[in-house]
Amino acid sequence: MGNWGSHLYDRPPQKLGEFVQNNLRPSEDCQKQIDQTVDTICKVLQDAEQLPLVISVARGGSYGRKTVLRGNSDGSLVIFISDLEKFQDQSKNHSELLSQIWAQLKCCQLTRKLEAKMEIQNFNSGPTTIQLFAKEQSITFKILPAFNALGLSEKPSPWTYRDLKRSLDMMKASPGEFSVCFTELQERFFNNLPRKLKDLILLVKYWYQQCQEKLAVSFQLPVYALELLTVYAWEQGCGAEDFDIAEGLRTVLGLIRKPGELCVYWTVNYNFEDETVRNVLLGQLRARRPVILDPTDPTNNVSQDNSCWHLLKLEAETWLSFLNESPGPSWNVLPASLYSTPSHHLDKFIKDFLQPDKTFLDQTKKAVDIICKFLKENCFRHSATKVQKIVKGGSTAKGTALKNSDADLVVFTDLLKSYTSQKNERCTIIKEIHKQLEACQQAQDFEVTFEISKWKAPRVLSFSLKSKVLNECVHFDVLPAFNALGDLKSGSAPSPKIYAELISLYKSSDILGGEFSTCFTKLQRDFVRSQPTKLKDLIRLVKHWYKWCERKLKQKGSLPPKYALELLTIYAWEKGSGVLSFDTAEGFRTVLKLITEYQHLCIFWTVNYNFDNEIVRNFLLAQMQRTRPVILDPADPTADVGGGNRWCWHLLAKEATEWLCSLCFQDGSGYPIQSWDVPYRHQEAVEQGYILLSVSCSLDVGDSWTDSAGRNL
């Protein structure tokens, strides 16, 4: 493979970080000489009396982004001129300005002592450039006069981008033509990135450079596109300052293998709130893929060389297959966001990106069966305590798991003879289970990692099963529980006495609602698992959206549990559709619409408990008068997973409102998809409870019954 093979193909993955530091980063001496020379040039340009007032000089390109490769690299010096008062002015007196700048640069070259050698080139048909040399390092800078679009602000306003769109239309200019005006934003965007991520960027750029040499082709794709793709891969798949650089490289090359699906953008400087900007963005997101938008200029798609992407795709496949005799680990990163996925592609999005790999699910099932058998046979084997059964719960058991999802193993032992004993004795049981899981890890051939609880009296033991081949894992919580249901057969409803006892304990003590929901894991699991396959896929989609919100909003407040959204999705389908084959976009839109109306939601089911028993009936009626949203766990009436004001539903509602404008909810012609007509509450169940209450309290059927906020139930 010649130079290509000796430099990258044969590089062991664990040595890639060392390779970057020793071969790809510019030497500190060279960088320092060039930095000092650039400082001098910028000062000369800003102080020049022969030029119109220079507001500032921004540093762009690889130099400004601090992603300079050792050897030859690129940069730009963007000179913001006071005479350029709008975007259109950049073509005004352009030649004259460049001539004046050239004269100042020539003067600087002759009169100033520069740390790096400088050569100036002035082309009649192209930009003025200067080339700086310091030993083995050279950087070619474009000199670009520009309109100062930001003014004195550090961040652009929507008005800036509205003006940008208007100027492009007026001049019939190419999208991205005025991106240079946002050079300072590009610099800031990259300044916030960790050093190791910039090392990964250097590695990707080096790979790209080697592709060009190998194929003897000069690609038209700006290297900036690959820099942004690398940033996107890290943000979505890792986000840590310290990471495995080989995993990062595999991830980026894996994305390059899917150019027809790539749609990458940011909302750090612009977003969907302003109508004009939103329309520009949606227009870009509808464009033929790949799409990689400049985070500083929504009109600038930096990835539009399809022939280049095809060649890079083939090279990425070759490199990955050569590097890995078996697949190596990479980050789980989608080539496009859900927001940018057209409505008619949502089913494919779920199938391609959200459903866990079947091979991994089979591996997980076998491993979990081994763990359950081991725990049942080995826990408390030297005492009279026995494990009665282990029930599998969580997303994996319910059939709604995403990649890297969660599962519960609820361990029922005869030591726990009541709800209160569960609360008092679970710490002892968790310690025993932990000891046995460590023994199981040594005895069995699968990888288990533990996360030990920091609490003195832990409620749960957490561990993970990771695939040695696939980039997936399942996170487990092991929870001890009282066997409240006994030997209840599948499909049977529990005795009302079970719930009456739970409700009496709840009302007479300080326990929280849902404290003992683990006792009813089997009912929770069966309720969701019995739903149609396509509905469970819709739940996956809603949970993926929730995870996106969680990542964005984690610093702003505590969001409601995912289980609340699972139940809300089931309710939306039951009341709005009820058919096995439905439009996924309509269902998704309905769920988000209900979230925006969270203050009116009162939802519950009567599959496991109902209004027949007086204690349960009175409790349910009291639950329905709680602050909205009320979403009762169909397995445990004390668990209101809607939670009223307990969680920040308003944050989810705000996101849901913004998402209703996304491509997910537009048809091929750009018209909005309709949602299902769904009531805010289970009316027939409410009416049943109302009638029973009327009989027991001797009320007239015509009397109105309202909740604490005065709403008619």
XYZ file of C-alpha atoms in Angstrom:
713
model
C 0.000 0.000 0.000
C 3.050 2.284 -0.098
C 2.955 5.510 1.906
C -0.811 5.154 2.327
C -0.519 1.769 3.977
C 2.520 2.491 6.107
C 1.001 5.672 7.556
C -2.558 4.747 8.379
C -3.697 1.262 7.388
C -1.039 -0.429 9.503
C -1.422 1.900 12.474
C -2.734 -0.062 15.507
C -5.942 1.565 16.846
C -4.413 2.086 20.284
C -1.523 4.022 18.698
C -3.631 6.536 16.758
C -3.525 9.188 19.503
C 0.259 8.933 19.645
C 0.404 9.135 15.831
C -1.580 12.395 15.856
C 0.664 14.008 18.451
C 3.917 12.927 16.790
C 2.970 13.402 13.144
C -0.110 15.570 12.623
C 0.051 18.421 15.130
C 2.254 21.361 14.064
C 5.352 21.753 16.203
C 5.019 24.299 19.000
C 7.933 26.398 17.655
C 6.414 26.623 14.173
C 2.983 27.440 15.524
C 4.399 30.146 17.761
C 6.312 31.807 14.876
C 3.239 31.823 12.661
C 0.997 33.122 15.470
C 3.363 36.024 16.150
C 3.522 36.885 12.452
C -0.268 36.799 12.128
C -0.563 39.104 15.170
C 1.797 41.585 13.500
C -0.092 41.486 10.188
C -3.451 42.014 11.908
C -2.096 45.022 13.825
C -0.687 46.568 10.651
C -4.011 46.168 8.855
C -6.026 47.593 11.746
C -3.715 50.611 12.156
C -3.350 51.395 8.432
C -4.360 54.998 7.691
C -4.497 54.341 3.939
C -7.374 51.870 4.393
C -10.991 52.714 5.241
C -11.602 52.165 8.950
C -10.839 48.522 9.790
C -13.207 47.422 12.554
C -11.427 44.140 13.276
C -9.618 41.223 11.666
C -10.999 37.711 12.177
C -8.976 34.546 11.730
C -10.694 31.788 9.804
C -10.077 28.544 7.972
C -8.198 25.721 9.670
C -5.946 28.313 11.310
C -8.849 30.115 12.987
C -10.487 26.835 13.991
C -7.163 25.551 15.417
C -7.275 22.431 13.254
C -4.044 23.069 11.342
C -2.308 19.944 9.996
C 1.450 19.661 10.100
C 2.950 20.513 6.713
C 0.652 22.588 4.502
C -2.603 24.025 5.763
C -5.080 26.823 5.162
C -6.371 29.927 6.857
C -8.100 33.220 6.174
C -7.830 36.774 7.437
C -11.234 38.411 7.234
C -10.971 42.204 7.370
C -14.175 43.882 8.518
C -14.352 47.298 6.831
C -16.577 50.096 8.142
C -17.454 51.198 4.579
C -19.128 47.849 3.934
C -22.493 48.489 5.589
C -24.524 45.542 4.315
C -24.014 42.123 2.752
C -24.415 43.454 -0.785
C -21.538 45.891 -0.250
C -18.966 43.110 -0.343
C -18.797 43.412 -4.119
C -18.545 47.210 -3.872
C -15.038 48.562 -4.592
C -13.759 45.028 -4.109
C -10.727 45.343 -6.399
C -9.786 48.722 -4.946
C -9.965 47.406 -1.381
C -7.836 44.371 -2.235
C -5.294 46.624 -3.912
C -5.043 48.814 -0.810
C -4.750 45.744 1.444
C -2.049 44.312 -0.820
C -0.075 47.552 -0.512
C -0.256 47.412 3.295
C 0.847 43.785 3.327
C 3.776 44.619 1.053
C 4.763 47.455 3.378
C 4.536 45.105 6.344
C 6.763 42.603 4.547
C 9.406 45.252 3.845
C 9.380 47.231 7.102
C 8.551 44.752 9.852
C 10.621 41.968 11.293
C 8.457 38.889 10.953
C 9.009 35.630 12.814
C 7.812 33.583 9.835
C 8.733 34.093 6.195
C 5.893 35.723 4.198
C 5.097 35.564 0.492
C 2.278 37.651 -0.997
C 0.324 36.682 -4.107
C -2.180 38.954 -5.818
C -4.191 37.333 -8.610
C -6.255 39.404 -11.018
C -9.054 36.835 -11.109
C -8.852 35.580 -7.533
C -8.270 36.562 -3.928
C -5.135 38.030 -2.468
C -3.246 35.397 -0.489
C -0.250 35.348 1.785
C 1.774 32.274 2.583
C 3.636 32.002 5.884
C 6.545 29.579 6.309
C 8.123 28.388 9.570
C 10.541 25.466 9.096
C 8.412 22.494 7.935
C 5.090 24.347 8.394
C 3.321 26.555 5.856
C -0.138 28.139 5.959
C -1.803 29.856 3.014
C -4.153 32.656 4.083
C -6.884 34.152 1.915
C -7.326 37.880 2.483
C -11.030 38.733 2.473
C -12.676 42.138 3.047
C -16.130 41.659 4.598
C -19.224 43.321 6.017
C -19.337 43.159 9.830
C -22.693 41.354 10.111
C -22.474 40.878 13.874
C -21.779 44.507 14.753
C -20.957 44.735 18.434
C -22.921 41.573 19.315
C -21.302 38.253 20.069
C -24.342 36.348 18.817
C -26.479 37.060 15.728
C -30.141 37.948 16.043
C -32.845 36.407 13.820
C -32.913 39.784 12.059
C -29.313 39.178 10.900
C -30.326 35.986 9.150
C -33.503 37.492 7.741
C -31.328 40.225 6.240
C -28.925 37.585 4.922
C -31.761 35.747 3.152
C -33.105 39.007 1.707
C -29.658 39.983 0.404
C -29.067 36.602 -1.228
C -32.438 36.812 -2.980
C -31.880 40.421 -4.066
C -28.457 39.693 -5.575
C -29.391 36.205 -6.797
C -26.235 35.111 -5.015
C -25.263 31.522 -4.269
C -26.255 30.177 -0.820
C -23.344 30.578 1.553
C -21.802 33.416 -0.450
C -21.659 35.650 2.633
C -20.518 32.988 5.122
C -17.249 34.839 5.494
C -19.152 37.505 7.448
C -19.640 34.935 10.228
C -15.982 33.902 10.558
C -15.845 35.027 14.193
C -18.751 32.693 14.999
C -16.926 29.776 13.374
C -13.884 30.546 15.482
C -15.965 30.595 18.686
C -17.786 27.399 17.746
C -14.485 25.531 17.516
C -12.834 27.297 20.458
C -15.206 25.523 22.838
C -14.185 22.042 21.651
C -11.730 19.877 23.640
C -8.168 19.383 22.420
C -8.634 15.658 21.860
C -11.584 16.281 19.546
C -9.367 18.568 17.473
C -6.834 15.719 17.356
C -9.588 13.493 15.950
C -10.346 16.215 13.394
C -6.656 16.222 12.394
C -6.791 12.447 11.922
C -9.904 12.686 9.730
C -8.321 15.489 7.669
C -5.153 13.445 7.264
C -7.233 10.479 6.086
C -8.969 12.773 3.581
C -5.603 14.090 2.383
C -4.345 10.545 1.911
C -7.496 9.656 -0.063
C -6.704 12.492 -2.465
C -3.120 11.326 -2.896
C -4.100 7.681 -3.365
C -6.792 8.433 -5.927
C -4.845 11.281 -7.550
C -8.048 13.336 -7.410
C -8.521 16.904 -6.228
C -11.818 16.760 -4.321
C -14.119 19.759 -4.345
C -15.536 18.951 -0.903
C -14.356 21.576 1.605
C -12.400 20.025 4.462
C -14.684 22.133 6.690
C -17.479 19.637 5.930
C -15.462 16.775 7.429
C -14.479 18.907 10.414
C -18.159 19.584 11.134
C -19.069 15.923 10.611
C -16.431 14.964 13.179
C -17.783 17.479 15.686
C -21.302 16.127 15.121
C -20.134 12.520 15.633
C -18.467 13.420 18.928
C -21.382 15.524 20.228
C -23.985 12.867 19.448
C -21.978 9.779 20.320
C -19.592 10.703 23.100
C -19.388 14.270 24.438
C -16.543 13.409 26.837
C -13.235 15.277 26.799
C -11.301 12.022 27.085
C -12.305 9.286 24.656
C -10.934 6.471 22.511
C -9.750 8.179 19.327
C -10.052 4.947 17.304
C -13.737 4.692 18.247
C -14.206 8.270 17.118
C -12.495 7.628 13.786
C -14.581 4.504 13.162
C -17.704 6.537 13.889
C -16.817 9.322 11.450
C -15.886 6.859 8.699
C -19.097 4.957 9.420
C -21.047 8.184 8.775
C -19.064 8.832 5.578
C -20.279 5.421 4.397
C -23.872 6.789 4.476
C -23.720 10.020 2.442
C -27.239 9.529 1.093
C -28.620 9.742 4.639
C -26.442 12.481 6.163
C -28.290 15.535 7.421
C -26.307 17.474 10.020
C -27.055 20.893 11.474
C -26.850 22.924 14.689
C -29.097 25.479 16.358
C -26.477 27.296 18.423
C -26.604 30.500 16.363
C -29.943 30.147 14.567
C -33.004 28.002 15.223
C -36.577 27.325 14.158
C -38.286 30.039 16.199
C -38.179 32.816 13.581
C -40.424 32.057 10.597
C -37.997 33.222 7.901
C -35.079 31.326 9.382
C -37.284 28.276 9.933
C -38.306 28.235 6.280
C -34.671 28.512 5.191
C -33.737 25.633 7.487
C -36.618 23.399 6.444
C -35.740 24.066 2.813
C -32.175 22.941 3.497
C -33.307 19.855 5.404
C -35.513 18.830 2.452
C -32.562 19.060 0.056
C -30.883 16.042 -1.438
C -28.514 14.418 1.045
C -25.773 14.751 2.162
C -26.555 17.990 3.987
C -24.047 19.494 6.422
C -25.005 23.039 7.372
C -22.506 25.603 8.544
C -23.474 26.243 12.207
C -22.964 29.960 11.591
C -24.848 30.327 8.272
C -28.081 28.390 7.609
C -27.857 29.074 3.859
C -24.485 27.345 3.566
C -24.585 23.597 2.874
C -20.876 22.725 2.835
C -21.274 19.155 1.559
C -22.509 19.432 -2.019
C -20.015 17.377 -4.063
C -21.770 14.051 -4.614
C -19.040 12.505 -6.793
C -16.536 13.148 -4.024
C -18.800 11.548 -1.405
C -19.103 8.391 -3.507
C -15.321 7.999 -3.649
C -14.936 8.760 0.046
C -17.627 6.205 0.868
C -15.651 3.486 -0.925
C -12.419 4.489 0.804
C -14.100 4.530 4.210
C -15.430 1.008 3.631
C -11.981 -0.194 2.555
C -10.248 1.372 5.540
C -12.761 0.025 8.059
C -12.613 -3.508 6.663
C -8.819 -3.427 6.653
C -8.602 -2.107 10.198
C -11.095 -4.527 11.718
C -11.100 -8.242 11.051
C -14.175 -8.161 13.286
C -16.192 -4.958 13.844
C -14.554 -2.632 16.354
C -16.494 -0.450 18.760
C -17.805 2.908 17.602
C -20.258 5.460 18.936
C -23.955 5.078 18.246
C -24.606 8.109 16.031
C -27.471 8.564 13.578
C -26.618 10.075 10.178
C -29.654 12.357 10.441
C -31.801 13.688 13.259
C -35.420 12.769 13.755
C -36.392 16.426 13.232
C -35.057 16.341 9.665
C -36.702 13.010 8.777
C -39.669 13.344 6.368
C -42.956 11.916 7.613
C -43.033 9.086 5.052
C -39.586 7.900 6.216
C -40.434 7.552 9.916
C -41.084 3.798 9.751
C -37.728 3.307 8.028
C -36.077 5.572 10.637
C -37.412 3.341 13.413
C -36.345 0.149 11.664
C -32.865 1.368 10.687
C -31.868 3.360 13.753
C -34.058 2.635 16.798
C -34.790 -1.079 16.898
C -32.073 -3.020 18.730
C -30.073 -5.535 16.737
C -31.835 -8.921 16.822
C -28.566 -10.790 17.301
C -27.779 -8.648 20.333
C -31.285 -9.130 21.751
C -30.848 -12.895 21.416
C -27.437 -12.684 23.107
C -28.923 -10.545 25.880
C -31.836 -12.941 26.418
C -29.458 -15.884 26.811
C -27.240 -13.923 29.193
C -30.209 -12.757 31.269
C -31.561 -16.299 31.479
C -28.158 -17.432 32.762
C -28.100 -14.612 35.338
C -31.653 -15.342 36.529
C -30.947 -19.063 36.859
C -27.690 -18.346 38.691
C -29.341 -15.932 41.125
C -32.240 -18.244 41.819
C -29.937 -21.163 42.578
C -27.183 -19.310 44.433
C -28.685 -16.383 46.368
C -29.185 -17.170 50.077
C -28.200 -20.795 49.526
C -26.671 -20.882 53.035
C -29.833 -19.582 54.720
C -33.520 -20.412 54.891
C -34.361 -17.489 52.550
C -35.252 -18.500 48.997
C -35.725 -16.666 45.724
C -39.309 -17.364 44.697
C -39.080 -15.973 41.166
C -37.408 -13.327 39.022
C -39.559 -11.180 36.724
C -38.064 -9.369 33.753
C -39.333 -5.828 33.251
C -38.297 -2.542 31.668
C -38.175 -1.638 27.982
C -36.440 -4.815 26.863
C -39.091 -7.067 28.387
C -41.942 -4.830 27.177
C -40.695 -4.865 23.574
C -40.122 -1.100 23.389
C -36.337 -1.062 23.808
C -34.064 1.314 21.921
C -30.423 0.579 21.236
C -28.520 0.837 24.529
C -31.739 0.518 26.477
C -32.787 -0.488 29.977
C -34.276 -3.515 31.677
C -35.341 -4.496 35.173
C -34.852 -7.771 37.019
C -37.258 -7.880 39.944
C -36.244 -10.476 42.498
C -39.020 -11.850 44.716
C -37.822 -13.578 47.880
C -39.751 -15.176 50.731
C -37.879 -12.871 53.140
C -40.124 -10.024 51.980
C -43.562 -10.853 53.360
C -45.182 -7.409 53.102
C -44.772 -3.978 51.547
C -43.088 -2.651 54.692
C -40.621 -5.532 54.826
C -39.623 -4.673 51.250
C -38.736 -1.164 52.385
C -36.819 -2.367 55.442
C -34.969 -5.411 54.110
C -34.074 -4.541 50.500
C -30.573 -3.288 51.395
C -29.631 -6.716 52.796
C -30.964 -8.476 49.723
C -29.156 -6.126 47.316
C -25.824 -6.849 49.036
C -26.385 -10.581 48.624
C -27.408 -10.200 44.965
C -24.345 -8.051 44.287
C -22.076 -10.711 45.763
C -23.663 -13.411 43.637
C -23.555 -11.342 40.431
C -19.819 -10.860 40.912
C -19.473 -14.625 41.227
C -21.660 -15.071 38.144
C -19.402 -12.697 36.208
C -16.398 -14.910 36.972
C -18.239 -18.133 36.148
C -19.885 -17.158 32.850
C -18.554 -16.016 29.475
C -20.080 -12.571 29.062
C -19.055 -9.061 29.969
C -20.838 -7.501 32.939
C -19.949 -4.104 34.363
C -21.313 -2.886 37.704
C -22.333 0.561 38.863
C -22.363 0.430 42.626
C -24.900 2.662 44.343
C -23.446 5.439 46.536
C -26.396 5.346 48.926
C -25.973 3.695 52.304
C -29.302 1.906 51.892
C -29.547 1.375 48.114
C -32.931 0.718 46.513
C -31.423 -0.885 43.425
C -28.307 -2.595 42.065
C -27.320 -1.531 38.548
C -25.171 -3.373 36.037
C -24.728 -3.506 32.258
C -24.451 -6.226 29.646
C -22.265 -5.175 26.740
C -21.826 -6.868 23.399
C -18.256 -7.799 22.541
C -19.048 -7.409 18.849
C -21.898 -4.951 18.468
C -21.967 -1.363 19.653
C -24.888 -1.981 21.978
C -25.512 -2.608 25.655
C -28.441 -3.055 28.007
C -28.456 -1.412 31.440
C -30.134 -3.455 34.160
C -31.594 -2.543 37.512
C -31.991 -5.400 39.978
C -34.754 -4.673 42.487
C -35.934 -6.801 45.424
C -39.719 -6.867 45.832
C -42.550 -8.324 47.898
C -44.560 -10.884 45.924
C -47.881 -9.061 46.318
C -49.496 -10.807 43.337
C -48.705 -14.341 44.504
C -49.110 -16.876 41.686
C -51.401 -14.713 39.552
C -51.945 -16.264 36.132
C -51.260 -14.246 32.982
C -54.343 -12.402 31.780
C -56.004 -12.449 35.195
C -56.743 -9.303 37.206
C -55.426 -9.106 40.785
C -57.821 -9.299 43.693
C -59.118 -5.849 44.736
C -57.920 -6.707 48.263
C -54.295 -6.395 47.065
C -54.903 -2.813 45.987
C -57.044 -2.006 49.021
C -54.153 -3.061 51.281
C -51.679 -0.965 49.243
C -53.967 2.082 49.318
C -54.516 1.790 53.081
C -50.744 1.693 53.643
C -50.234 4.632 51.283
C -52.845 6.756 53.085
C -51.629 5.909 56.582
C -47.873 6.449 56.091
C -45.393 8.790 54.464
C -44.525 6.592 51.507
C -44.559 8.131 48.048
C -47.013 7.096 45.374
C -45.541 4.256 43.313
C -43.129 3.255 46.109
C -44.092 -0.395 45.578
C -44.695 -0.407 41.826
C -41.954 -3.028 41.461
C -44.363 -5.513 43.059
C -46.538 -5.100 39.948
C -43.773 -5.316 37.320
C -45.402 -8.291 35.642
C -48.636 -6.316 35.141
C -46.738 -3.301 33.784
C -44.792 -5.504 31.398
C -47.807 -7.454 30.163
C -49.855 -4.281 29.637
C -47.298 -2.814 27.223
C -46.112 -6.090 25.694
C -49.658 -6.972 24.661
C -49.918 -3.868 22.457
C -49.605 -4.135 18.631
C -46.092 -4.212 17.148
C -46.493 -0.935 15.287
C -47.697 0.823 18.424
C -44.579 -0.398 20.239
C -42.521 1.068 17.396
C -44.328 4.385 17.869
C -43.400 4.186 21.556
C -39.767 3.745 20.471
C -40.032 6.885 18.365
C -41.539 8.903 21.236
C -38.826 7.646 23.595
C -36.124 8.623 21.099
C -37.637 12.113 20.956
C -37.728 12.166 24.762
C -34.021 11.260 24.950
C -33.250 14.160 22.622
C -35.230 16.495 24.897
C -33.537 15.037 27.972
C -30.106 15.772 26.537
C -31.076 19.324 25.638
C -32.983 20.160 28.830
C -31.012 18.267 31.499
C -29.730 21.473 33.105
C -33.140 23.174 33.147
C -35.296 20.860 35.220
C -36.495 17.342 36.007
C -38.534 15.785 33.194
C -41.369 13.284 33.737
C -40.431 9.582 33.541
C -40.296 7.855 30.142
C -43.000 5.475 31.347
C -45.448 8.400 31.412
C -44.830 8.964 27.696
C -45.188 5.251 26.958
C -48.609 5.283 28.596
C -49.567 8.543 26.882
C -48.671 6.979 23.509
C -50.827 3.927 24.201
C -53.713 6.154 25.250
C -53.341 8.302 22.101
C -53.557 5.204 19.894
C -56.454 3.625 21.822
C -58.598 6.763 21.631
C -57.411 8.196 18.322
C -56.851 5.222 16.057
C -57.194 1.700 17.428
C -56.227 0.100 14.096
C -53.186 -2.137 13.640
C -51.943 -0.304 10.558
C -51.829 3.443 11.190
C -49.824 6.414 9.976
C -46.784 6.763 12.251
C -46.485 10.510 11.644
C -50.128 11.029 12.672
C -49.576 9.028 15.854
C -46.360 10.857 16.712
C -47.967 14.235 16.109
C -50.925 13.263 18.325
C -48.633 12.367 21.228
C -46.741 15.660 20.969
C -50.042 17.546 20.700
C -51.236 15.888 23.933
C -47.972 16.883 25.615
C -48.645 20.519 24.707
C -52.014 20.137 26.484
C -50.533 18.435 29.543
C -52.462 20.686 31.974
C -55.727 18.985 30.949
C -54.649 15.320 30.945
C -56.389 12.820 33.218
C -55.650 9.281 32.048
C -56.043 5.869 33.655
C -57.074 2.309 32.832
C -59.300 -0.239 34.567
C -57.624 -3.430 33.320
C -56.160 -4.381 36.710
C -58.199 -2.267 39.146
C -61.579 -0.567 38.775
C -64.417 1.128 40.656
C -66.062 -2.037 42.039
C -64.262 -2.030 45.387
C -65.232 0.915 47.608
C -61.704 1.648 48.910
C -60.223 1.504 45.407
C -63.111 3.530 43.946
C -62.816 6.364 46.444
C -59.070 6.447 46.017
C -59.353 6.584 42.217
C -61.830 9.436 42.388
C -59.437 11.310 44.681
C -56.571 10.642 42.271
C -58.614 12.130 39.447
C -58.920 15.375 41.356
C -55.147 15.818 41.562
C -53.345 18.581 39.699
C -53.010 17.783 36.005
C -51.433 15.967 34.329
C -52.698 12.778 35.937
C -51.475 9.559 34.284
C -52.047 6.556 36.518
C -49.918 3.442 36.157
C -52.360 0.733 34.954
C -50.643 -1.674 37.357
C -50.504 0.575 40.454
C -53.164 3.221 41.212
C -50.896 4.974 43.744
C -48.360 5.746 40.998
C -49.333 8.947 39.209
C -46.545 9.111 36.616
C -48.070 12.309 35.258
C -47.148 13.856 38.574
C -48.966 17.196 38.359
C -46.407 19.886 39.186
C -43.789 17.382 40.321
C -42.000 17.379 36.932
C -41.303 20.042 34.338
C -43.919 19.163 31.758
C -43.809 22.757 30.550
C -40.290 22.182 29.197
C -41.433 19.140 27.211
C -44.495 21.062 26.023
C -42.309 23.892 24.696
C -40.161 21.430 22.758
C -43.234 19.608 21.456
C -44.688 22.895 20.180
C -41.498 23.655 18.254
C -41.353 20.122 16.843
C -44.834 20.385 15.366
C -43.204 22.435 12.562
C -40.628 19.726 11.771
C -40.380 17.670 8.582
C -41.775 14.711 10.571
C -45.206 16.305 10.336
C -45.241 17.513 6.729
C -46.323 15.515 3.709
C -44.398 15.463 0.421
C -45.966 18.775 -0.624
C -45.080 20.536 2.637
C -48.628 20.465 4.053
C -49.046 19.569 7.752
C -49.959 16.018 8.759
C -53.144 15.847 10.793
C -53.259 14.423 14.314
C -55.899 12.089 15.720
C -58.864 13.484 17.633
C -58.166 12.346 21.199
C -59.997 13.416 24.401
C -57.917 14.530 27.370
C -59.316 11.804 29.642
C -60.816 8.292 29.680
C -64.427 9.513 29.602
C -66.151 6.135 29.941
C -64.085 5.215 33.013
C -64.762 8.627 34.544
C -68.479 8.222 33.899
C -68.444 4.764 35.499
C -66.785 6.188 38.600
C -69.183 9.147 38.604
C -72.239 6.894 38.523
C -70.913 4.733 41.346
C -70.099 7.801 43.391
C -73.567 9.194 42.703
C -75.206 5.994 43.951
C -73.055 5.724 47.048
C -73.519 9.396 47.943
C -77.194 9.661 46.877
C -76.406 12.364 44.321
C -78.571 13.163 41.323
C -77.106 11.865 38.078
C -77.406 15.359 36.606
C -75.137 16.932 39.263
C -71.833 18.209 37.937
C -68.616 16.769 39.317
C -65.481 18.848 39.012
C -61.866 18.488 39.963
C -59.895 20.829 42.236
C -59.414 23.297 39.374
C -63.114 23.493 38.603
C -62.994 21.411 35.399
C -65.942 19.124 34.657
C -65.077 15.468 34.868
